[in-house]
Structure formats: structure tokens, C-alpha cells
Amino acid sequence: MDFVVIEQSGRICACGLGYDREMYQNQKCFKGGIVGGIAVSSECRGQGLGKAVLAAIDRHLLSLRVDCSFLVAYEPKVYQSSGYHALSAPIYYFDKQQSKWNQFVYQGGMIKSYSSIQLSEMLVIEFKGCVY
């Protein structure tokens, strides 16, 4: 897991994280990245810090040789300029709160490809664990 923190004048202005895991779609294994926790403090917005955090996470995921990365966005337009697009495929994951496996199409779910792997928008993507 890689954490990215941007500080200015001793204060945290922006942060985020990314990690990789083995995933499957239709019994086809691929390496996926998960991006989460991207936040920019209200005082630091408009400086491109969120994009800088995402770029650093992308570099980390590329170094791990992931095929694609996933995130859930409250403001999808923010991530489109960084190469993400809407994900309509359902995700199969372990829901820690309910202590059971669950399948769900995330509102605001997005994906970015780093390789030539082609995932179907119609088939379930198995995340092989929790989504943090």
C-alpha cells in the first residue's frame, strides 16, 4: 500500500492511497489497483493537489505492473481528466460490515487501464477481498 501526503507550511493539504491485488473476471486473472481516500483540504483546493496525489498513486501502481485501477468518485468529472471513465460492471467483494460476500454496481465507480487487458462491462469483477 502506498500513501501519498502533500504538506504545506507543516499542514497536510492533500492525501490519498493506492494498493494492488489479484482480481478476476470470468476466471481470467489480472492485477488490479485500488485508489482511495483522496482528499484535499478546503483551504488548499484549486491548486491541482488532488491531481498531483492521483498522479503519484498512478506512478506507484504502474511500478507494480497493475493492468487497471479502480476508484469510487463523488465527483467523477474530477477524475476523467486523469484517464478514468465510468465503470458499470458489478464488483464482487467482501463486505466487512455485514461479514459476507456481496455484489454491487458502485455509483461513481471508475476504471483506468494501464495495459491492453480488456474487461467486460457486463461481467462481474471479483475484487478478491474487502474494498477500503
Tab-separated table of C-alpha atoms in Angstrom, residues 12-114:
chain	number	residue	atom	x	y	z
A	12	ILE	CA	-1.499	18.279	5.496
A	13	CYS	CA	-3.219	19.691	2.425
A	14	ALA	CA	-3.889	16.559	0.375
A	15	CYS	CA	-3.621	12.795	0.703
A	16	GLY	CA	-4.600	9.508	-0.891
A	17	LEU	CA	-3.632	5.850	-1.136
A	18	GLY	CA	-3.330	3.081	-3.657
A	19	TYR	CA	-2.739	-0.652	-3.416
A	20	ASP	CA	-2.789	-3.677	-5.691
A	21	ARG	CA	-4.322	-7.121	-5.601
A	22	GLU	CA	-5.041	-10.077	-7.811
A	23	MET	CA	-8.532	-9.867	-9.326
A	24	TYR	CA	-10.610	-11.973	-11.694
A	25	GLN	CA	-13.236	-11.570	-14.358
A	26	ASN	CA	-14.766	-14.673	-15.906
A	27	GLN	CA	-11.915	-16.796	-14.445
A	28	LYS	CA	-9.320	-14.530	-16.118
A	29	CYS	CA	-6.746	-13.313	-13.593
A	30	PHE	CA	-5.381	-9.775	-13.726
A	31	LYS	CA	-3.600	-7.371	-11.395
A	32	GLY	CA	-5.819	-4.512	-10.261
A	33	GLY	CA	-5.125	-1.370	-8.318
A	34	ILE	CA	-7.497	0.283	-5.887
A	35	VAL	CA	-7.315	4.034	-5.280
A	36	GLY	CA	-8.974	5.560	-2.237
A	37	GLY	CA	-9.018	8.219	0.389
A	38	ILE	CA	-8.144	11.095	-1.924
A	39	ALA	CA	-8.864	14.303	-0.069
A	40	VAL	CA	-7.824	17.942	-0.360
A	41	SER	CA	-8.407	20.360	2.495
A	42	SER	CA	-10.792	23.201	1.689
A	43	GLU	CA	-8.022	25.793	2.165
A	44	CYS	CA	-5.812	24.113	-0.453
A	45	ARG	CA	-8.317	23.404	-3.232
A	46	GLY	CA	-7.816	24.773	-6.721
A	47	GLN	CA	-4.053	24.195	-6.722
A	48	GLY	CA	-4.044	20.847	-8.556
A	49	LEU	CA	-3.094	18.924	-5.416
A	50	GLY	CA	-5.711	16.209	-5.902
A	51	LYS	CA	-4.414	15.610	-9.419
A	52	ALA	CA	-0.832	15.519	-8.048
A	53	VAL	CA	-1.824	12.911	-5.432
A	54	LEU	CA	-3.551	10.801	-8.091
A	55	ALA	CA	-0.526	11.075	-10.430
A	56	ALA	CA	1.784	9.841	-7.643
A	57	ILE	CA	-0.549	6.916	-6.925
A	58	ASP	CA	-0.703	6.121	-10.665
A	59	ARG	CA	3.115	6.016	-10.809
A	60	HIS	CA	3.164	3.636	-7.843
A	61	LEU	CA	0.544	1.343	-9.403
A	62	LEU	CA	2.427	1.351	-12.715
A	63	SER	CA	5.597	0.314	-10.874
A	64	LEU	CA	3.618	-2.644	-9.510
A	65	ARG	CA	2.585	-3.525	-13.081
A	66	VAL	CA	-1.161	-3.327	-12.499
A	67	ASP	CA	-3.401	-3.773	-15.537
A	68	CYS	CA	-6.015	-1.254	-14.398
A	69	SER	CA	-7.100	0.690	-11.348
A	70	PHE	CA	-10.452	1.369	-9.744
A	71	LEU	CA	-11.881	4.137	-7.598
A	72	VAL	CA	-15.245	5.395	-6.411
A	73	ALA	CA	-15.740	9.104	-7.054
A	74	TYR	CA	-18.204	11.552	-5.546
A	75	GLU	CA	-17.278	13.934	-8.379
A	76	PRO	CA	-16.484	11.715	-11.407
A	77	LYS	CA	-15.627	14.715	-13.636
A	78	VAL	CA	-12.591	15.391	-11.443
A	79	TYR	CA	-11.050	12.023	-12.389
A	80	GLN	CA	-11.924	11.951	-16.095
A	81	SER	CA	-9.049	14.301	-16.958
A	82	SER	CA	-6.690	11.761	-15.335
A	83	GLY	CA	-7.847	8.945	-17.617
A	84	TYR	CA	-10.646	7.374	-15.557
A	85	HIS	CA	-14.043	6.562	-17.026
A	86	ALA	CA	-17.315	5.211	-15.644
A	87	LEU	CA	-17.433	1.563	-14.581
A	88	SER	CA	-20.759	-0.206	-14.967
A	89	ALA	CA	-19.578	-3.775	-14.288
A	90	PRO	CA	-20.661	-5.185	-10.922
A	91	ILE	CA	-17.998	-5.730	-8.264
A	92	TYR	CA	-17.892	-8.873	-6.106
A	93	TYR	CA	-16.195	-8.090	-2.783
A	94	PHE	CA	-16.186	-8.966	0.918
A	95	ASP	CA	-18.396	-6.595	2.925
A	96	LYS	CA	-16.739	-6.288	6.346
A	97	GLN	CA	-19.723	-4.513	7.924
A	98	GLN	CA	-22.087	-7.340	7.004
A	99	SER	CA	-19.413	-10.078	7.257
A	100	LYS	CA	-20.402	-11.580	3.924
A	101	TRP	CA	-19.548	-11.562	0.223
A	102	ASN	CA	-21.571	-9.058	-1.758
A	103	GLN	CA	-22.064	-7.952	-5.366
A	104	PHE	CA	-22.739	-4.327	-6.191
A	105	VAL	CA	-22.542	-1.790	-9.035
A	106	TYR	CA	-20.902	1.232	-7.410
A	107	GLN	CA	-22.483	4.586	-8.183
A	108	GLY	CA	-19.470	6.694	-9.168
A	109	GLY	CA	-17.300	3.630	-9.823
A	110	MET	CA	-14.480	4.392	-12.265
A	111	ILE	CA	-11.713	2.476	-14.007
A	112	LYS	CA	-8.428	3.378	-15.718
A	113	SER	CA	-6.494	0.956	-17.939
A	114	TYR	CA	-2.704	0.713	-17.891
